[in-house]
PDB file of C-alpha atoms in Angstrom:
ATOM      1  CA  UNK X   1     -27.328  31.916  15.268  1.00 41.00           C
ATOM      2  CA  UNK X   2     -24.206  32.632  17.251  1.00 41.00           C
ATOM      3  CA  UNK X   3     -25.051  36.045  19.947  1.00 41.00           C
ATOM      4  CA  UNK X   4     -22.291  38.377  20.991  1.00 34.00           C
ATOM      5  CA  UNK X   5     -21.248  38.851  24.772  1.00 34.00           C
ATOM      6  CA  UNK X   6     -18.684  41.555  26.254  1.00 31.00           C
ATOM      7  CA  UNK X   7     -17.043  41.268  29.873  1.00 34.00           C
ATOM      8  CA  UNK X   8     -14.207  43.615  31.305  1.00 34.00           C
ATOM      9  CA  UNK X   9     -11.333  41.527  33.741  1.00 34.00           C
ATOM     10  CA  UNK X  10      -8.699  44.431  35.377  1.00 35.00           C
ATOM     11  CA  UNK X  11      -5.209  43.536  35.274  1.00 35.00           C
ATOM     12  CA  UNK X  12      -3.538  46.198  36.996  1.00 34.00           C
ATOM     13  CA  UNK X  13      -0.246  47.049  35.991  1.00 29.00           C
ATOM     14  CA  UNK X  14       1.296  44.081  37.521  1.00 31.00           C
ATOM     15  CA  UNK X  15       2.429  43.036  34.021  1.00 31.00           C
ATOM     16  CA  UNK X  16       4.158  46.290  32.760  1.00 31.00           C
ATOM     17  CA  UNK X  17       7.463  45.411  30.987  1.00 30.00           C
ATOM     18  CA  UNK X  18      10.380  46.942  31.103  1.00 31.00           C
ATOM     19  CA  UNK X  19      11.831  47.861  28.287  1.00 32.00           C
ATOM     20  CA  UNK X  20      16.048  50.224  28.800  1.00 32.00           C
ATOM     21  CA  UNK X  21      15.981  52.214  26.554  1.00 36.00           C
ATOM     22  CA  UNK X  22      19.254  51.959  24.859  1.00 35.00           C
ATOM     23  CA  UNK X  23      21.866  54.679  23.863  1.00 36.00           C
ATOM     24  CA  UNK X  24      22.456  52.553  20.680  1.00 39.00           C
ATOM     25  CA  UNK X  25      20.148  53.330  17.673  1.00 43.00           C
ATOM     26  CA  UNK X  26      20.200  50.586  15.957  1.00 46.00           C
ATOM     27  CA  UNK X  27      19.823  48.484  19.513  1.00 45.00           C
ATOM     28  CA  UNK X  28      16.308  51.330  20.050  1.00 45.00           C
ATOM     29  CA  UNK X  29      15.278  50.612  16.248  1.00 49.00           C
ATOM     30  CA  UNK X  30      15.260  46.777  16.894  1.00 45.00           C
ATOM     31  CA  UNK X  31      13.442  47.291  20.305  1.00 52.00           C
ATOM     32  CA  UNK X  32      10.870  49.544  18.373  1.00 58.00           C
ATOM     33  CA  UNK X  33      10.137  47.504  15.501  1.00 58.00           C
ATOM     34  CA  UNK X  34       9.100  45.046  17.809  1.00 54.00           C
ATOM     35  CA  UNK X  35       6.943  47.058  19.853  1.00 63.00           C
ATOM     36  CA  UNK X  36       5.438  48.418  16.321  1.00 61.00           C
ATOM     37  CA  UNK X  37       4.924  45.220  14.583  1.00 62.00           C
ATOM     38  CA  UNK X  38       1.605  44.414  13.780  1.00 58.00           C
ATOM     39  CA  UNK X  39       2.403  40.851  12.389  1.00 57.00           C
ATOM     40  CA  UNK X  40       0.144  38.062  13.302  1.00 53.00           C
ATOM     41  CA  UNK X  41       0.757  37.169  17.047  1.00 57.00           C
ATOM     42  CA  UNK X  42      -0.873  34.419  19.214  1.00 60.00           C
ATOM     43  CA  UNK X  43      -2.882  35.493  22.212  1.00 59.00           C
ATOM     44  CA  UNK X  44      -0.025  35.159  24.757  1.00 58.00           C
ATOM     45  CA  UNK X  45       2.497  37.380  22.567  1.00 81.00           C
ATOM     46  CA  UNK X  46      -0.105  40.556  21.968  1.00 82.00           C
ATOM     47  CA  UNK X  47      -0.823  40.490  25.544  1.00 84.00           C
ATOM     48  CA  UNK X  48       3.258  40.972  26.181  1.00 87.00           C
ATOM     49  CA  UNK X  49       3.285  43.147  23.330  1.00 89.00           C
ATOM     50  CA  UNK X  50       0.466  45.831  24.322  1.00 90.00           C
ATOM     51  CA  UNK X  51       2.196  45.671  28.176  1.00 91.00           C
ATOM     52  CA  UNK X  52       5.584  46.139  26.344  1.00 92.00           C
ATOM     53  CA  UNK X  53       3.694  49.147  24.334  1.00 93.00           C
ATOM     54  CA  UNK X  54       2.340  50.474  27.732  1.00 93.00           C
ATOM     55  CA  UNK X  55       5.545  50.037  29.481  1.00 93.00           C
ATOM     56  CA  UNK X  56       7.259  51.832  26.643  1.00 94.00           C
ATOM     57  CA  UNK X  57       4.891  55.045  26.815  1.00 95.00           C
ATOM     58  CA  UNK X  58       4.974  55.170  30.369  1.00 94.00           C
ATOM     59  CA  UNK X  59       9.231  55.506  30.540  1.00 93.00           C
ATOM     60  CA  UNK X  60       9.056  57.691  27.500  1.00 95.00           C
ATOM     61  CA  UNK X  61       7.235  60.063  29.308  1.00 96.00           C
ATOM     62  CA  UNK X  62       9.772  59.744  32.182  1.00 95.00           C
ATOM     63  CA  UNK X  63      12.334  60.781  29.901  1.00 94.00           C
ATOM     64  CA  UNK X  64      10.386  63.715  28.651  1.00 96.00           C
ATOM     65  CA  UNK X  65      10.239  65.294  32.065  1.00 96.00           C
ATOM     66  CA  UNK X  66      13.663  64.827  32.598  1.00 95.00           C
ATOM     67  CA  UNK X  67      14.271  67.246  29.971  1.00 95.00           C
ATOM     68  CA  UNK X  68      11.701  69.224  31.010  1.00 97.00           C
ATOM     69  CA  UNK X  69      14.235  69.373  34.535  1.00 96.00           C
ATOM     70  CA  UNK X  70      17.018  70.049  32.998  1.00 94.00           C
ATOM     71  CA  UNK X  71      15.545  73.022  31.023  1.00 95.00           C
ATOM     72  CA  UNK X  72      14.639  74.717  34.476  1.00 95.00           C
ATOM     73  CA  UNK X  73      17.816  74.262  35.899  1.00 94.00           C
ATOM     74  CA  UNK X  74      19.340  75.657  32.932  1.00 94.00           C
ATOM     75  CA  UNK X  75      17.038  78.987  33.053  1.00 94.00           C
ATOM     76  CA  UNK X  76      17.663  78.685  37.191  1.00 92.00           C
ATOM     77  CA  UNK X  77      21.367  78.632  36.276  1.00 91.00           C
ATOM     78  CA  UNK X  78      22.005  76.772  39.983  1.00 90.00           C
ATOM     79  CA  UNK X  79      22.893  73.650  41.465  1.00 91.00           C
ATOM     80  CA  UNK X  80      21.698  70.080  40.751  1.00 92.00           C
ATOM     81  CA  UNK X  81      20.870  69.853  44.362  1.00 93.00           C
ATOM     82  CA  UNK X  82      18.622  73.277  44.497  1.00 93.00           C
ATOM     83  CA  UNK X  83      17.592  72.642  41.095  1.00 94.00           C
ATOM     84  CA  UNK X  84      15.950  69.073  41.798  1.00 94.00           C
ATOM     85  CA  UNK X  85      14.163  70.590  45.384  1.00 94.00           C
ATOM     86  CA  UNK X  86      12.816  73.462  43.484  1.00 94.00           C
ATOM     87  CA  UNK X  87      11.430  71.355  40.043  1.00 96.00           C
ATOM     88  CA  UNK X  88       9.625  67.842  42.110  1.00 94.00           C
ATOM     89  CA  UNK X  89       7.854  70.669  44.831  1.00 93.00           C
ATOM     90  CA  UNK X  90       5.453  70.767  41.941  1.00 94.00           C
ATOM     91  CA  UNK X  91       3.407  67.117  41.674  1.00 90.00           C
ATOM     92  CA  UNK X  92       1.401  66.910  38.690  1.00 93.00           C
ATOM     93  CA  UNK X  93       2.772  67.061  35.577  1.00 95.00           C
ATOM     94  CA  UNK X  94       0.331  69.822  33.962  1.00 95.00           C
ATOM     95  CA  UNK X  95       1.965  71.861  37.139  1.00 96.00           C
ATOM     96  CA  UNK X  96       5.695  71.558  35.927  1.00 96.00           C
ATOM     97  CA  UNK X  97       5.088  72.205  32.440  1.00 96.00           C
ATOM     98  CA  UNK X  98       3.834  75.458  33.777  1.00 96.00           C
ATOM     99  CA  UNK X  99       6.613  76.111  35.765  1.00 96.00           C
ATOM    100  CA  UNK X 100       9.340  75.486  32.659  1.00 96.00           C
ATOM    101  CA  UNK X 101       7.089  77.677  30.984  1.00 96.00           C
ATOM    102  CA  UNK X 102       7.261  80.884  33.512  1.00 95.00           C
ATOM    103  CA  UNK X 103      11.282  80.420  33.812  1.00 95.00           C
ATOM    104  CA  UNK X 104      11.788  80.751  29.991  1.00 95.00           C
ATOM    105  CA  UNK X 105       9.488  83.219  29.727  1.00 94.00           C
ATOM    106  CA  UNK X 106      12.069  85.190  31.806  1.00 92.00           C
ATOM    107  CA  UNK X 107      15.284  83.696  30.988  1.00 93.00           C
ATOM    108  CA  UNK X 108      15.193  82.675  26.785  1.00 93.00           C
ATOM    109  CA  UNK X 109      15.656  84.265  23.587  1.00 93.00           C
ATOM    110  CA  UNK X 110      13.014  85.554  21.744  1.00 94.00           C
ATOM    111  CA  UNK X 111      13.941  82.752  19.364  1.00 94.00           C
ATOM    112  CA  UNK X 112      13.681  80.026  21.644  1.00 95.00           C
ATOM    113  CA  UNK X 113      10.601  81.462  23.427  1.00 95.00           C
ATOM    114  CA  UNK X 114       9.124  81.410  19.973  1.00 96.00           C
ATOM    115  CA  UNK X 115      10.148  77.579  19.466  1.00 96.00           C
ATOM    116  CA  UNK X 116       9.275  76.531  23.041  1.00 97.00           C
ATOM    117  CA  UNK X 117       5.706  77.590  22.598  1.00 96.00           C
ATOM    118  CA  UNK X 118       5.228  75.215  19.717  1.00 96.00           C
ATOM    119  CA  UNK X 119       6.957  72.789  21.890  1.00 97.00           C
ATOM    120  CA  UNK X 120       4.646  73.634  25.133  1.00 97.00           C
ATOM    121  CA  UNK X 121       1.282  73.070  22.411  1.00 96.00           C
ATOM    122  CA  UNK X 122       2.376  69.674  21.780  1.00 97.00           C
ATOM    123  CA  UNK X 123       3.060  68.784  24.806  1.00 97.00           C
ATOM    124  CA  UNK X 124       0.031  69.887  26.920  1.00 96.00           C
ATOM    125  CA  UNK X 125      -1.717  67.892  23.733  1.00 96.00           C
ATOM    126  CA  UNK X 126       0.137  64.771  24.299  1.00 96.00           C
ATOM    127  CA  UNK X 127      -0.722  64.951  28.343  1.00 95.00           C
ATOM    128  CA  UNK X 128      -4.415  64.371  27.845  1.00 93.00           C
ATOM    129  CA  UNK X 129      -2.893  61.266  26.828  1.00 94.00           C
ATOM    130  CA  UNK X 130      -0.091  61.087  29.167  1.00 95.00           C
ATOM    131  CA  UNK X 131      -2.664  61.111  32.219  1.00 92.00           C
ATOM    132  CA  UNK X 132      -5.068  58.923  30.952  1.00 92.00           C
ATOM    133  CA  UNK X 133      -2.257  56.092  30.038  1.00 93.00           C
ATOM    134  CA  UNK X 134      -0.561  56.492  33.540  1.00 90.00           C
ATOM    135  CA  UNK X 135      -3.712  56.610  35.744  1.00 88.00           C
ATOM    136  CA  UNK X 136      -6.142  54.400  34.513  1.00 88.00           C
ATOM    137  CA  UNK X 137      -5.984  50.782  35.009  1.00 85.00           C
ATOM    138  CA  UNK X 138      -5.012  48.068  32.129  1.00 84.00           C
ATOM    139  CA  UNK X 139      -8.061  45.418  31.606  1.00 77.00           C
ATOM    140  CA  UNK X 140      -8.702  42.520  29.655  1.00 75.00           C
ATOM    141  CA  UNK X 141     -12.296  43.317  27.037  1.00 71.00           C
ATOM    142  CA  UNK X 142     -13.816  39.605  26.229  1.00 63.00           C
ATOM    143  CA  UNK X 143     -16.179  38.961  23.176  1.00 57.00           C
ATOM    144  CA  UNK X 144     -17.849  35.500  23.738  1.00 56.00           C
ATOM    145  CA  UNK X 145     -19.822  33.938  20.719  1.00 59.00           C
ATOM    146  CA  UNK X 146     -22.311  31.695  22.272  1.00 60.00           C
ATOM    147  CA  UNK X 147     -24.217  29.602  20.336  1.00 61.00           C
ATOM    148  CA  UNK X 148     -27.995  30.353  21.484  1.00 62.00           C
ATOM    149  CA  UNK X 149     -29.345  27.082  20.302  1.00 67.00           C
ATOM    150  CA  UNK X 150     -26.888  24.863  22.661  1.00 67.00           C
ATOM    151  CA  UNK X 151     -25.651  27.592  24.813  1.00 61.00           C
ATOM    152  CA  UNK X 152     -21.917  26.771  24.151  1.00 63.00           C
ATOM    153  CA  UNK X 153     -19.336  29.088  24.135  1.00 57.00           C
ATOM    154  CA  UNK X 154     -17.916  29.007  20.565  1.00 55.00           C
ATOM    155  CA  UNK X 155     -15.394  31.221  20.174  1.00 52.00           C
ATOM    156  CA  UNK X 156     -13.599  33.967  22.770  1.00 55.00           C
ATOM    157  CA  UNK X 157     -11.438  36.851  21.546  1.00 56.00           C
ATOM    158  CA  UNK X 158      -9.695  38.428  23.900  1.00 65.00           C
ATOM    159  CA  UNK X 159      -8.552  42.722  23.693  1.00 74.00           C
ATOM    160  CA  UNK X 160      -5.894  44.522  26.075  1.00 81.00           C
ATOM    161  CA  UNK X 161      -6.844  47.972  26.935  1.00 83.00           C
ATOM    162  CA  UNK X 162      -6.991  51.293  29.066  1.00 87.00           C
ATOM    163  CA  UNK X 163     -10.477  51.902  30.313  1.00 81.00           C
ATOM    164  CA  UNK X 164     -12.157  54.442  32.409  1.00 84.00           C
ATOM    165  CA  UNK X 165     -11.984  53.153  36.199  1.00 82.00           C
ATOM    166  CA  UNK X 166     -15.736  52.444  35.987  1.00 79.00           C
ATOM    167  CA  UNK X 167     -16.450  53.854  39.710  1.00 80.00           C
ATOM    168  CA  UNK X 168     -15.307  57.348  38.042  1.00 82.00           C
ATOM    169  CA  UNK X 169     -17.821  56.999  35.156  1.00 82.00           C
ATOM    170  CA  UNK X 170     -20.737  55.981  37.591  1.00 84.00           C
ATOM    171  CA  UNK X 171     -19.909  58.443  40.329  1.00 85.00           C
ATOM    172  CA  UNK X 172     -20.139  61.220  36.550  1.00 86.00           C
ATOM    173  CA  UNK X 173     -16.945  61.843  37.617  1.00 85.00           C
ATOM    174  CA  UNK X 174     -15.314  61.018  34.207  1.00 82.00           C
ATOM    175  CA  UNK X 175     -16.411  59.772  30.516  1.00 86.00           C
ATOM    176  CA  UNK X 176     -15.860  56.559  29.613  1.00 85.00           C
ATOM    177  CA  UNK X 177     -12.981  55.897  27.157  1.00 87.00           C
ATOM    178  CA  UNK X 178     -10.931  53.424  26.031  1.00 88.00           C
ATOM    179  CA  UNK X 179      -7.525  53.273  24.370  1.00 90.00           C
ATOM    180  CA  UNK X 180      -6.323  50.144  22.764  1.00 90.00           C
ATOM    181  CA  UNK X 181      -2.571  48.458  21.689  1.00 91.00           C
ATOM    182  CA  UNK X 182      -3.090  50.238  18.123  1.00 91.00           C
ATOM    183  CA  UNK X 183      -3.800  53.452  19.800  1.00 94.00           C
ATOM    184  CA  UNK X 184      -0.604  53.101  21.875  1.00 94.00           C
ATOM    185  CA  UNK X 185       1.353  52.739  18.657  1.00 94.00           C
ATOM    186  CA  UNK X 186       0.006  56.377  17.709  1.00 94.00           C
ATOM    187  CA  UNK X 187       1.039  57.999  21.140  1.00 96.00           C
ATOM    188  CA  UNK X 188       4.712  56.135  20.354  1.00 95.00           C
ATOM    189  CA  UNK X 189       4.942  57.665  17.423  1.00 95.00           C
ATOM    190  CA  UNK X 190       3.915  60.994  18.663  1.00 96.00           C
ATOM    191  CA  UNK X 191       6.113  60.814  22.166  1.00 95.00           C
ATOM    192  CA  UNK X 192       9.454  59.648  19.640  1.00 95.00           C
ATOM    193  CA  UNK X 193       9.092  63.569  17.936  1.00 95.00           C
ATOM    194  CA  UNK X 194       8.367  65.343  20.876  1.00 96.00           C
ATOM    195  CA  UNK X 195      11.131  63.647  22.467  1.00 95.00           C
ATOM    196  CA  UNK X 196      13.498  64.557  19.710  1.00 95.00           C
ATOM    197  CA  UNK X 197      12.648  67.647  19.455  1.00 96.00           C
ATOM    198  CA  UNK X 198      12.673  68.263  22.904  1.00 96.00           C
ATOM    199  CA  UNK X 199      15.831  66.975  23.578  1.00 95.00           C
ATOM    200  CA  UNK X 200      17.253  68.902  20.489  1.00 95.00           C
ATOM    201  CA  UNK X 201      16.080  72.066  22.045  1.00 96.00           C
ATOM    202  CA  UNK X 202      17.479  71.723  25.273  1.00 94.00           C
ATOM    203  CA  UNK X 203      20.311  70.994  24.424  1.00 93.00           C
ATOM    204  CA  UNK X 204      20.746  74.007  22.445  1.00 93.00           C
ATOM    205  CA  UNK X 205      19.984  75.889  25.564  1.00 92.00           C
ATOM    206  CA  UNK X 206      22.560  74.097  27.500  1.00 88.00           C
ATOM    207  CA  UNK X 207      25.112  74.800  24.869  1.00 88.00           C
ATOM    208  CA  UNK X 208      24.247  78.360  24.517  1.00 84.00           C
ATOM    209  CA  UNK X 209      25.150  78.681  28.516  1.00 74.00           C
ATOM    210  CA  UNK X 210      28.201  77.080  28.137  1.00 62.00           C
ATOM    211  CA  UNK X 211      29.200  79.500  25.329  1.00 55.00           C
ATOM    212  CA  UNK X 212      28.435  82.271  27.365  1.00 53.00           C
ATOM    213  CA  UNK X 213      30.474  80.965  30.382  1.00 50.00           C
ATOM    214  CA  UNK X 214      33.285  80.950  27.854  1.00 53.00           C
ATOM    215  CA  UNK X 215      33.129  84.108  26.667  1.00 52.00           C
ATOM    216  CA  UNK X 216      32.442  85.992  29.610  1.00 50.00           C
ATOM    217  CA  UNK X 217      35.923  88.086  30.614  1.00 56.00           C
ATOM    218  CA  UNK X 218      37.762  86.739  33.585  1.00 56.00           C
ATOM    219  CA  UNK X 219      37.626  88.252  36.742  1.00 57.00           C
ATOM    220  CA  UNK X 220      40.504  90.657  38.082  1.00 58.00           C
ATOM    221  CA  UNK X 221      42.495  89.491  41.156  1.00 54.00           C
ATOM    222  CA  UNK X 222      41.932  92.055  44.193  1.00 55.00           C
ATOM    223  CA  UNK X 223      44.451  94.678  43.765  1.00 59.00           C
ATOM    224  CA  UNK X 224      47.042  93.603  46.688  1.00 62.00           C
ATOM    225  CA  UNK X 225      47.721  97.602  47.407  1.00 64.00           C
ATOM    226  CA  UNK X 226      44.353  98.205  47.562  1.00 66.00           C
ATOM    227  CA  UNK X 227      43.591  95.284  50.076  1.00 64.00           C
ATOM    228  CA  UNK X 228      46.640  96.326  52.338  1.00 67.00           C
ATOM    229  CA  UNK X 229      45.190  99.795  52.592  1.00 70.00           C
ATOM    230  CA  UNK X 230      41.948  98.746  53.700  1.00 70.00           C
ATOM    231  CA  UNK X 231      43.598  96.125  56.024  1.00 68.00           C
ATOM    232  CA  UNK X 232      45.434  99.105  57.452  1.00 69.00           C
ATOM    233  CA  UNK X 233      42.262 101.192  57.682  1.00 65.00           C
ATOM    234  CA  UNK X 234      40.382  98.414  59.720  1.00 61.00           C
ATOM    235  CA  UNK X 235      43.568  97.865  62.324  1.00 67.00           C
ATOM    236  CA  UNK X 236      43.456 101.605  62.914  1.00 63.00           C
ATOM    237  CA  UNK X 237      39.819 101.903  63.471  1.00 56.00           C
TER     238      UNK X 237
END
């Protein structure tokens, strides 16, 4: 009777693909459905398709705190330049969702306040994700069938996935937990609304500023009697 055997192999993240994300939909609906398809693949192909999956997650989240930049420096209302020093002084993620958070707390709508902390929920819910995905290394899980009788390996199957660095779980440090190609298909799906959403919203906020900019009345040119007095006034003092 055959007996089951499980190893673990770390791959790093040496094999990450890189997948542009293209302004064309139809272009990002063709790259999707391949990252989504769950058609029969050989060995070789689901290993490039669950580093492709990976890959894809990890740039998403790029994007998502791009917008996360440009909302601060819309509530800032400054330059790129000051912008940019003032957003990447904070390192961890959890810290610049905070930081978003604080500026529109001060510098939105009631409206969008309301609609950002909806947005805020899902995101801090998506990070536990996030940080798992982007810190913890990419292994190989093996399931050998041996035959016990003739000790022969029958049959290996072979599973990409995201496991605990195991010095964390035996130092108690951290549980042990896995996430596998399927489960990366979920946090795609999930990332594609936030992002949507996201970028909907802030872009409603840059809009809104440019409206205002609009509107606002233009300035009055210094009145030129006014200035000659004071000119006068200085030369005399």
């Amino acid at each position: 009777m055959p007996a089951s055997r499980f190893s673990l192999s770390s791959c790093g993240f040496g094999g990450v693909a890189s997948i542009r994300l293209s302004t064309s939909s139809r272009r990002f609906s063709s790259s999707l459905d391949v990252l989504m398809s769950d058609q029969s693949l050989g060995e070789y192909d689901k290993s490039k398709q669950f580093y492709a999956r990976l890959g894809f997650c990890i740039s998403r989240w790029a994007y998502i705190e791009r917008e996360l930049y440009q909302i601060s420096k819309w509530a800032l209302g400054c330059s790129d330049t000051l912008a940019t020093y003032v957003f990447y002084q904070w390192s961890s993620f959890e810290n610049k969702i905070k930081y978003v958070d604080g500026l529109l707390e001060r510098a939105a709508s009631k409206q969008a306040r309301s609609e950002w902390k909806g947005l805020n929920s899902n995101i801090k819910a998506l990070a536990i994700d996030r940080n798992f995905i982007v810190h913890q290394p990419a292994a190989v899980a093996s399931h050998h069938r041996i035959n016990i009788s003739t000790g022969a390996v029958e049959s290996e199957l072979e599973q990409h996935i995201i496991r605990t660095e195991p010095l964390e779980v035996r130092a108690g440090k951290r549980k042990d937990r896995v996430i596998t190609s399927d489960d990366l298909v979920k946090h795609i799906i999930a990332l594609n609304a936030l992002s949507r959403h996201l970028v909907d919203f802030s872009g409603r906020l840059l809009r809104s500023r440019r409206q205002l900019a609009k509107s606002a009345p233009p300035k009055k040119p210094p009145n030129s009697a006014r200035a000659k007095n004071r000119r006068a006034k200085a030369q005399a003092l």
